[in-house]
Amino acid sequence: MNSINVNGTDFSVKDEELELSLLDYLRERRFLTGTKNGCEKGLCGSCTVVIGGKALRACKTPVKKAVGTSVVTIEGMEGPGGELHPLQKAFMDAGAIQCGFCTPGMVMSAYALLLQNPEPSREEIRKALRGNLCRCTGYQQIIDAVELAAKIVREQAIPVEAGCER
Ligand code: FES
Ligand code: FES
């Protein structure tokens, strides 16, 4: 039996679902619509999820490749009591959200970055987010938000891992 772990819960994957993109699977079979469909061509980053600590485009990842892995989506970022992840809070505090369509993908790319590098420079943040397009903010506030979240996680010794109590 094929299975996939999404935000800490195991789901069995039906044979007919193996050919779907992970984006369609998450949105249409798991009803996790926080992962956005901006282009379905791997160009905009709005569908970014994290697998094995790495940011991946769900629209270009077939479910069959994700079988046996653990996927984290934006819905999995909050803590058990619904408390927001420091990245989510920082995006709000830094004014990095306007229409919000790009935000889940931005947060997930930033999450993968912070897992690997807890003290990224602005240049490293820019590089990690270069595949994520935003039509609204002009990017500066988004970079500010990631810098702020990294600082808060370091200074307050908050766990960066998704789904942790904070
Ligand atoms: S929807 Fe996947 S990169 Fe645009
Ligand atoms: S906030 Fe609107 S696309 Fe980024």
Coordinates of N, CA, C and O and ligand atoms in Angstrom, one line a residue:
M1 N 0.9 -1.2 0.0 CA 0.0 0.0 0.0 C 0.9 1.3 0.0 O 1.8 1.4 0.8
N2 N 0.7 2.1 -1.0 CA 1.4 3.4 -1.0 C 0.9 4.4 0.0 O -0.4 4.5 0.2
S3 N 1.8 5.1 0.7 CA 1.3 6.1 1.6 C 2.1 7.3 1.6 O 3.3 7.3 1.1
I4 N 1.6 8.4 2.1 CA 2.3 9.7 2.1 C 1.9 10.3 3.4 O 0.8 10.2 3.9
N5 N 2.9 11.0 4.0 CA 2.6 11.7 5.2 C 2.5 13.2 4.9 O 3.4 13.8 4.3
V6 N 1.4 13.7 5.3 CA 1.2 15.2 5.1 C 0.9 15.8 6.4 O 0.0 15.5 7.1
N7 N 1.8 16.8 6.7 CA 1.7 17.5 8.0 C 1.5 16.6 9.2 O 0.7 16.9 10.1
G8 N 2.3 15.5 9.2 CA 2.3 14.6 10.3 C 1.2 13.5 10.3 O 1.2 12.6 11.2
T9 N 0.4 13.4 9.3 CA -0.6 12.4 9.2 C -0.4 11.5 8.0 O -0.1 12.0 6.9
D10 N -0.4 10.2 8.2 CA -0.2 9.3 7.1 C -1.5 9.1 6.3 O -2.6 8.9 6.9
F11 N -1.4 9.1 5.0 CA -2.6 8.8 4.2 C -2.2 7.7 3.2 O -1.1 7.7 2.6
S12 N -3.2 6.8 2.9 CA -2.9 5.8 1.9 C -3.2 6.5 0.5 O -4.1 7.3 0.4
V13 N -2.4 6.2 -0.4 CA -2.5 6.8 -1.8 C -3.1 5.7 -2.7 O -2.6 4.6 -2.8
K14 N -4.2 6.1 -3.4 CA -4.8 5.1 -4.3 C -4.0 5.1 -5.6 O -3.4 6.1 -6.0
D15 N -4.1 4.0 -6.3 CA -3.4 3.9 -7.6 C -3.7 5.0 -8.5 O -2.8 5.5 -9.2
E16 N -5.0 5.4 -8.6 CA -5.4 6.4 -9.5 C -4.8 7.8 -9.1 O -4.8 8.7 -10.0
E17 N -4.3 7.9 -7.9 CA -3.8 9.2 -7.4 C -2.3 9.3 -7.8 O -1.8 10.5 -7.7
L18 N -1.7 8.2 -8.1 CA -0.2 8.3 -8.3 C 0.2 9.2 -9.4 O 1.3 9.8 -9.4
E19 N -0.7 9.3 -10.4 CA -0.3 10.2 -11.6 C -0.7 11.6 -11.4 O -0.3 12.5 -12.3
L20 N -1.4 11.9 -10.4 CA -1.7 13.4 -10.1 C -0.4 14.1 -9.8 O 0.5 13.6 -9.3
S21 N -0.5 15.5 -10.0 CA 0.6 16.3 -9.4 C 0.3 16.4 -7.9 O -0.8 16.2 -7.5
L22 N 1.4 16.6 -7.2 CA 1.2 16.7 -5.7 C 0.3 17.9 -5.4 O -0.5 17.9 -4.5
L23 N 0.4 18.9 -6.3 CA -0.5 20.1 -6.1 C -1.9 19.7 -6.1 O -2.7 20.1 -5.3
D24 N -2.3 19.0 -7.2 CA -3.7 18.6 -7.3 C -4.1 17.6 -6.2 O -5.2 17.7 -5.7
Y25 N -3.2 16.8 -5.8 CA -3.5 15.8 -4.7 C -3.8 16.6 -3.4 O -4.8 16.3 -2.8
L26 N -2.9 17.5 -3.1 CA -3.1 18.3 -1.9 C -4.4 19.1 -1.9 O -5.1 19.1 -0.9
R27 N -4.6 19.8 -3.0 CA -5.8 20.7 -3.0 C -7.1 19.9 -3.2 O -8.1 20.2 -2.6
E28 N -7.1 18.9 -4.1 CA -8.4 18.2 -4.4 C -8.7 17.0 -3.7 O -9.8 16.6 -3.5
R29 N -7.6 16.3 -3.2 CA -7.9 15.0 -2.5 C -7.7 15.2 -1.0 O -8.3 14.5 -0.2
R30 N -6.9 16.1 -0.6 CA -6.6 16.4 0.9 C -7.3 17.7 1.3 O -7.3 18.0 2.5
F31 N -7.8 18.4 0.4 CA -8.5 19.7 0.6 C -7.6 20.7 1.4 O -8.1 21.5 2.2
L32 N -6.3 20.7 1.1 CA -5.4 21.6 1.7 C -5.1 22.7 0.6 O -4.2 22.6 -0.2
T33 N -6.0 23.7 0.6 CA -6.0 24.7 -0.4 C -5.1 25.9 -0.1 O -5.0 26.8 -0.9
G34 N -4.3 25.8 1.0 CA -3.3 26.8 1.3 C -2.2 26.8 0.2 O -1.6 27.8 -0.1
T35 N -1.9 25.6 -0.3 CA -0.9 25.5 -1.4 C -1.6 26.0 -2.7 O -2.6 25.4 -3.1
K36 N -1.0 27.1 -3.2 CA -1.7 27.8 -4.3 C -1.3 27.3 -5.7 O -0.2 26.9 -5.9
N37 N -2.2 27.4 -6.6 CA -2.0 27.1 -8.0 C -1.9 28.4 -8.8 O -2.9 29.0 -9.2
G38 N -0.6 28.9 -9.0 CA -0.5 30.1 -9.7 C -0.2 29.9 -11.2 O -0.6 30.8 -12.0
C39 N 0.5 28.9 -11.6 CA 0.8 28.7 -13.0 C 0.8 27.3 -13.5 O 0.7 27.0 -14.7
E40 N 1.0 26.4 -12.6 CA 1.0 24.9 -12.9 C 2.2 24.6 -13.9 O 2.2 23.5 -14.5
K41 N 3.1 25.5 -14.0 CA 4.2 25.3 -14.9 C 5.6 25.4 -14.3 O 6.6 25.4 -14.9
G42 N 5.6 25.4 -12.9 CA 6.9 25.5 -12.2 C 7.5 26.9 -12.3 O 8.7 27.0 -12.0
L43 N 6.7 27.9 -12.6 CA 7.3 29.2 -12.8 C 7.1 30.2 -11.7 O 7.9 31.2 -11.6
C44 N 6.1 30.0 -10.8 CA 5.8 31.1 -9.9 C 6.1 30.8 -8.5 O 6.2 31.8 -7.6
G45 N 6.2 29.6 -8.1 CA 6.6 29.2 -6.7 C 5.4 29.2 -5.7 O 5.6 28.9 -4.5
S46 N 4.2 29.6 -6.2 CA 3.1 29.7 -5.3 C 2.7 28.3 -4.7 O 2.0 28.2 -3.7
C47 N 3.1 27.2 -5.3 CA 2.7 25.9 -4.9 C 3.8 25.2 -4.0 O 3.8 24.0 -3.8
T48 N 4.8 26.0 -3.6 CA 5.9 25.4 -2.9 C 5.5 24.7 -1.6 O 4.7 25.2 -0.8
V49 N 6.0 23.5 -1.4 CA 5.9 22.7 -0.1 C 7.3 22.3 0.3 O 8.2 22.5 -0.5
V50 N 7.4 21.7 1.4 CA 8.7 21.3 1.9 C 8.7 19.8 2.1 O 7.8 19.2 2.8
I51 N 9.6 19.1 1.5 CA 9.8 17.6 1.6 C 11.2 17.4 2.0 O 12.1 17.8 1.3
G52 N 11.4 16.6 3.1 CA 12.8 16.3 3.5 C 13.6 17.6 3.7 O 14.8 17.6 3.4
G53 N 13.0 18.6 4.2 CA 13.7 19.9 4.5 C 14.0 20.7 3.2 O 14.6 21.8 3.3
K54 N 13.5 20.3 2.1 CA 13.8 21.0 0.9 C 12.5 21.6 0.3 O 11.5 20.9 0.3
A55 N 12.6 22.8 -0.3 CA 11.4 23.4 -0.9 C 11.3 22.8 -2.3 O 12.2 22.7 -3.1
L56 N 10.0 22.4 -2.6 CA 9.8 21.8 -3.9 C 8.5 22.4 -4.5 O 7.6 22.7 -3.7
R57 N 8.4 22.4 -5.8 CA 7.2 22.9 -6.5 C 6.2 21.7 -6.6 O 6.5 20.7 -7.3
A58 N 5.1 21.8 -5.9 CA 4.1 20.7 -5.9 C 3.5 20.5 -7.3 O 3.1 19.4 -7.6
C59 N 3.5 21.6 -8.1 CA 2.9 21.4 -9.4 C 3.8 20.5 -10.4 O 3.3 20.0 -11.3
K60 N 5.0 20.5 -10.1 CA 6.0 19.7 -10.9 C 6.4 18.4 -10.2 O 7.3 17.8 -10.7
T61 N 5.8 18.1 -9.1 CA 6.1 16.9 -8.4 C 5.0 15.9 -8.5 O 3.9 16.1 -8.0
P62 N 5.2 14.8 -9.2 CA 4.1 13.8 -9.3 C 3.9 13.1 -7.9 O 4.9 12.9 -7.2
V63 N 2.7 12.7 -7.6 CA 2.4 12.1 -6.3 C 3.3 10.8 -6.2 O 3.8 10.5 -5.1
K64 N 3.5 10.1 -7.3 CA 4.3 8.9 -7.2 C 5.7 9.1 -6.7 O 6.3 8.3 -6.0
K65 N 6.2 10.3 -6.9 CA 7.6 10.7 -6.4 C 7.5 11.0 -4.9 O 8.6 11.1 -4.2
A66 N 6.4 11.5 -4.5 CA 6.2 11.9 -3.1 C 5.8 10.8 -2.1 O 5.8 10.9 -0.9
V67 N 5.5 9.6 -2.7 CA 5.1 8.5 -1.9 C 6.2 8.1 -1.0 O 7.4 8.1 -1.4
G68 N 5.9 7.8 0.3 CA 6.9 7.4 1.3 C 7.6 8.6 1.9 O 8.4 8.4 2.8
T69 N 7.3 9.8 1.5 CA 7.9 11.0 2.1 C 7.0 11.7 3.1 O 5.8 11.4 3.2
S70 N 7.5 12.7 3.7 CA 6.7 13.6 4.6 C 6.7 14.9 4.0 O 7.7 15.6 3.8
V71 N 5.5 15.4 3.7 CA 5.3 16.7 3.1 C 4.8 17.7 4.1 O 3.9 17.4 4.9
V72 N 5.3 18.9 4.1 CA 4.8 19.9 5.0 C 4.2 21.0 4.1 O 4.9 21.5 3.1
T73 N 3.0 21.4 4.4 CA 2.4 22.5 3.6 C 2.1 23.6 4.6 O 2.4 23.5 5.8
I74 N 1.6 24.7 4.1 CA 1.4 25.9 5.0 C 0.5 25.6 6.1 O 0.7 26.1 7.2
E75 N -0.4 24.6 5.9 CA -1.4 24.3 7.0 C -0.6 23.6 8.1 O -1.1 23.5 9.3
G76 N 0.5 23.0 7.8 CA 1.3 22.2 8.9 C 2.2 23.1 9.7 O 2.9 22.6 10.6
M77 N 2.3 24.4 9.3 CA 3.3 25.3 10.0 C 2.8 25.7 11.4 O 3.7 25.9 12.3
E78 N 1.5 25.8 11.6 CA 1.1 26.3 13.0 C 1.3 25.2 14.0 O 1.5 24.0 13.7
G79 N 1.4 25.6 15.3 CA 1.6 24.7 16.4 C 0.3 24.0 16.7 O -0.8 24.2 16.1
P80 N 0.3 23.0 17.7 CA -0.8 22.2 18.0 C -2.0 23.0 18.5 O -3.2 22.6 18.3
G81 N -1.8 24.2 19.1 CA -2.9 25.0 19.6 C -3.3 26.1 18.6 O -4.0 27.0 18.9
G82 N -2.8 25.9 17.4 CA -3.1 26.9 16.3 C -2.2 28.1 16.3 O -2.5 29.1 15.6
E83 N -1.2 28.1 17.2 CA -0.3 29.3 17.2 C 0.5 29.3 15.9 O 1.0 28.3 15.4
L84 N 0.7 30.5 15.4 CA 1.3 30.7 14.1 C 2.8 30.4 14.3 O 3.4 30.6 15.3
H85 N 3.4 30.0 13.2 CA 4.9 29.8 13.1 C 5.5 31.2 13.1 O 4.9 32.2 12.6
P86 N 6.7 31.3 13.7 CA 7.4 32.7 13.7 C 7.4 33.3 12.3 O 7.4 34.5 12.1
L87 N 7.6 32.5 11.2 CA 7.6 33.0 9.9 C 6.3 33.7 9.5 O 6.2 34.7 8.9
Q88 N 5.2 33.0 9.9 CA 3.8 33.5 9.6 C 3.6 34.8 10.3 O 3.1 35.8 9.7
K89 N 4.0 34.8 11.6 CA 3.9 36.1 12.4 C 4.7 37.2 11.8 O 4.2 38.3 11.6
A90 N 5.9 36.9 11.4 CA 6.8 37.9 10.9 C 6.3 38.5 9.5 O 6.5 39.7 9.3
F91 N 5.7 37.6 8.7 CA 5.1 38.1 7.5 C 4.1 39.2 7.8 O 4.0 40.2 7.1
M92 N 3.3 38.9 8.8 CA 2.2 39.9 9.1 C 2.9 41.1 9.7 O 2.5 42.3 9.3
D93 N 3.8 40.9 10.7 CA 4.4 42.1 11.4 C 5.2 43.0 10.4 O 5.3 44.2 10.6
A94 N 5.8 42.4 9.4 CA 6.7 43.2 8.5 C 5.9 43.7 7.3 O 6.5 44.4 6.4
G95 N 4.6 43.5 7.3 CA 3.8 44.0 6.2 C 4.2 43.3 4.9 O 4.1 44.0 3.8
A96 N 4.5 42.0 4.9 CA 4.9 41.3 3.8 C 3.8 40.6 3.0 O 4.0 39.9 2.1
I97 N 2.5 40.9 3.4 CA 1.4 40.3 2.8 C 0.5 41.4 2.2 O 0.1 42.3 3.0
Q98 N 0.2 41.3 1.0 CA -0.9 42.2 0.4 C -2.0 41.3 0.0 O -2.9 41.0 0.8
C99 N -2.1 40.9 -1.3 CA -3.2 40.0 -1.7 C -3.0 38.6 -1.0 O -4.0 37.9 -0.8
G100 N -1.8 38.2 -0.7 CA -1.6 37.0 0.0 C -1.5 35.7 -0.8 O -1.2 34.7 -0.3
F101 N -1.6 35.9 -2.1 CA -1.6 34.7 -3.0 C -0.2 34.0 -3.0 O -0.1 32.8 -2.9
C102 N 0.8 34.8 -3.0 CA 2.2 34.2 -3.0 C 2.6 33.8 -1.6 O 3.6 33.1 -1.5
T103 N 1.9 34.2 -0.6 CA 2.5 34.1 0.8 C 2.7 32.6 1.2 O 3.8 32.4 1.8
P104 N 1.8 31.7 1.0 CA 2.1 30.3 1.4 C 3.4 29.8 0.8 O 4.3 29.2 1.5
G105 N 3.6 30.0 -0.5 CA 4.8 29.5 -1.2 C 6.0 30.3 -0.6 O 7.1 29.6 -0.4
M106 N 5.9 31.6 -0.4 CA 7.1 32.3 0.2 C 7.5 31.8 1.5 O 8.6 31.6 1.8
V107 N 6.4 31.5 2.4 CA 6.7 31.1 3.7 C 7.4 29.7 3.7 O 8.3 29.4 4.4
M108 N 6.9 28.8 2.8 CA 7.5 27.5 2.7 C 8.9 27.5 2.2 O 9.8 26.8 2.7
S109 N 9.2 28.4 1.2 CA 10.6 28.5 0.7 C 11.5 29.1 1.8 O 12.6 28.6 2.0
A110 N 10.9 30.0 2.6 CA 11.7 30.6 3.7 C 11.9 29.6 4.8 O 13.0 29.5 5.4
Y111 N 10.9 28.7 5.0 CA 11.0 27.7 6.0 C 12.2 26.7 5.7 O 13.0 26.4 6.5
A112 N 12.2 26.3 4.4 CA 13.3 25.4 4.0 C 14.7 26.1 4.2 O 15.6 25.5 4.6
L113 N 14.7 27.4 4.0 CA 16.0 28.1 4.2 C 16.4 28.1 5.6 O 17.5 27.8 6.0
L114 N 15.4 28.4 6.5 CA 15.8 28.5 8.0 C 16.1 27.2 8.5 O 16.9 27.1 9.5
L115 N 15.6 26.1 8.0 CA 15.9 24.8 8.5 C 17.4 24.5 8.2 O 18.1 23.9 9.0
Q116 N 17.9 25.1 7.1 CA 19.3 24.8 6.7 C 20.2 25.9 7.2 O 21.4 25.6 7.4
N117 N 19.7 27.1 7.4 CA 20.6 28.2 7.7 C 19.8 29.2 8.6 O 19.0 30.0 8.2
P118 N 20.1 29.1 9.9 CA 19.3 29.8 10.9 C 19.7 31.3 10.9 O 18.9 32.1 11.5
E119 N 20.8 31.7 10.2 CA 21.1 33.1 10.2 C 21.5 33.6 8.8 O 22.6 33.9 8.5
P120 N 20.5 33.6 7.9 CA 20.8 33.9 6.5 C 21.0 35.4 6.3 O 20.4 36.2 7.0
S121 N 21.9 35.8 5.4 CA 22.1 37.2 5.1 C 20.9 37.5 4.1 O 20.2 36.7 3.6
R122 N 20.7 38.9 3.9 CA 19.7 39.3 3.0 C 19.9 38.7 1.6 O 18.9 38.4 0.9
E123 N 21.1 38.6 1.2 CA 21.4 38.0 -0.1 C 21.0 36.5 -0.2 O 20.4 36.1 -1.2
E124 N 21.3 35.8 0.9 CA 20.9 34.4 1.0 C 19.4 34.3 1.0 O 18.8 33.3 0.4
I125 N 18.7 35.2 1.6 CA 17.2 35.1 1.6 C 16.7 35.4 0.2 O 15.8 34.7 -0.3
R126 N 17.3 36.4 -0.4 CA 16.9 36.8 -1.8 C 17.0 35.5 -2.7 O 16.2 35.2 -3.5
K127 N 18.2 34.9 -2.5 CA 18.5 33.7 -3.4 C 17.5 32.6 -3.1 O 17.0 32.0 -4.1
A128 N 17.2 32.4 -1.9 CA 16.2 31.3 -1.5 C 14.8 31.5 -2.1 O 14.1 30.6 -2.4
L129 N 14.5 32.8 -2.2 CA 13.1 33.2 -2.6 C 13.1 33.6 -4.1 O 12.0 34.0 -4.6
R130 N 14.2 33.4 -4.8 CA 14.2 33.9 -6.2 C 13.2 33.2 -7.1 O 12.8 33.8 -8.1
G131 N 12.8 32.0 -6.7 CA 11.8 31.3 -7.6 C 10.4 31.6 -7.2 O 9.4 31.0 -7.7
N132 N 10.2 32.5 -6.2 CA 8.8 32.8 -5.8 C 8.5 34.2 -6.3 O 9.1 35.2 -5.9
L133 N 7.4 34.3 -7.1 CA 7.0 35.6 -7.6 C 6.0 36.2 -6.7 O 5.1 35.6 -6.2
C134 N 6.1 37.6 -6.6 CA 5.0 38.3 -5.9 C 4.7 39.5 -6.8 O 5.6 40.3 -7.2
R135 N 3.4 39.7 -7.0 CA 3.0 40.8 -7.8 C 2.7 42.1 -7.0 O 2.3 43.1 -7.6
C136 N 2.7 42.0 -5.7 CA 2.2 43.1 -4.9 C 3.3 43.9 -4.1 O 3.3 45.1 -4.1
T137 N 4.1 43.2 -3.4 CA 4.9 43.8 -2.3 C 6.2 44.5 -2.7 O 6.7 45.3 -1.9
G138 N 6.7 44.1 -3.9 CA 8.1 44.7 -4.2 C 9.2 44.0 -3.5 O 10.3 44.4 -3.5
Y139 N 8.9 42.9 -2.8 CA 9.9 41.9 -2.2 C 10.6 42.4 -1.0 O 11.0 41.6 -0.2
Q140 N 10.8 43.7 -0.8 CA 11.6 44.2 0.4 C 11.0 43.7 1.7 O 11.7 43.2 2.6
Q141 N 9.7 43.9 1.8 CA 9.1 43.5 3.1 C 9.1 42.0 3.3 O 9.2 41.5 4.5
I142 N 9.1 41.3 2.2 CA 9.2 39.8 2.4 C 10.6 39.4 2.9 O 10.7 38.6 3.8
I143 N 11.6 40.1 2.4 CA 13.0 39.8 2.9 C 13.1 40.3 4.3 O 13.6 39.5 5.2
D144 N 12.5 41.4 4.6 CA 12.5 41.9 6.0 C 11.8 40.8 6.9 O 12.3 40.6 8.0
A145 N 10.7 40.3 6.5 CA 10.0 39.3 7.3 C 10.8 38.1 7.6 O 10.8 37.6 8.7
V146 N 11.5 37.6 6.6 CA 12.3 36.4 6.8 C 13.5 36.7 7.8 O 13.8 35.9 8.7
E147 N 14.1 37.9 7.6 CA 15.2 38.3 8.5 C 14.6 38.4 9.9 O 15.3 37.9 10.9
L148 N 13.4 39.0 10.1 CA 12.8 39.1 11.4 C 12.5 37.8 12.0 O 12.9 37.5 13.2
A149 N 12.0 36.9 11.2 CA 11.6 35.5 11.8 C 12.9 34.8 12.2 O 12.9 34.2 13.3
A150 N 13.9 34.9 11.4 CA 15.2 34.2 11.8 C 15.7 34.8 13.1 O 16.2 34.1 14.0
K151 N 15.7 36.1 13.2 CA 16.1 36.8 14.5 C 15.3 36.3 15.7 O 15.9 36.0 16.7
I152 N 14.0 36.3 15.5 CA 13.1 35.9 16.7 C 13.4 34.4 17.1 O 13.5 34.1 18.2
V153 N 13.5 33.6 16.1 CA 13.8 32.1 16.3 C 15.1 32.0 17.1 O 15.2 31.3 18.1
R154 N 16.1 32.8 16.7 CA 17.5 32.7 17.3 C 17.4 33.2 18.7 O 17.8 32.6 19.7
E155 N 16.9 34.5 18.8 CA 17.0 35.2 20.1 C 16.0 34.6 21.2 O 16.3 34.6 22.3
Q156 N 14.9 34.0 20.7 CA 14.0 33.5 21.7 C 14.1 32.0 21.8 O 13.3 31.3 22.5
A157 N 15.0 31.4 21.1 CA 15.2 29.9 21.1 C 13.9 29.2 20.8 O 13.6 28.2 21.5
I158 N 13.2 29.7 19.8 CA 11.9 29.0 19.4 C 12.2 27.9 18.4 O 13.0 28.2 17.5
P159 N 11.6 26.8 18.5 CA 11.9 25.7 17.5 C 11.4 26.2 16.1 O 10.3 26.7 16.0
V160 N 12.2 26.0 15.1 CA 11.8 26.4 13.8 C 11.0 25.3 13.1 O 10.2 25.6 12.2
E161 N 11.0 24.1 13.6 CA 10.3 23.0 12.9 C 8.8 23.2 12.9 O 8.3 23.7 13.9
A162 N 8.2 22.9 11.8 CA 6.8 23.1 11.6 C 6.0 22.3 12.7 O 6.5 21.2 13.0
G163 N 4.9 22.8 13.1 CA 4.0 22.0 14.0 C 4.4 21.9 15.4 O 3.7 21.2 16.2
C164 N 5.5 22.6 15.8 CA 5.9 22.5 17.2 C 5.1 23.5 18.1 O 4.7 24.5 17.7
E165 N 5.1 23.1 19.4 CA 4.5 24.0 20.4 C 5.4 25.2 20.6 O 6.6 25.1 20.6
R166 N 4.8 26.4 20.7 CA 5.6 27.6 20.9 C 5.0 28.5 22.0 O 3.9 28.5 22.2
Ligands
FES1 S1 1.9 26.7 -9.5 FE1 3.7 25.6 -9.3 S2 5.3 27.0 -9.8 FE2 3.4 28.1 -10.2
FES2 S1 1.2 39.6 -1.8 FE1 0.1 39.5 -3.7 S2 1.3 38.3 -5.0 FE2 2.5 38.5 -3.2

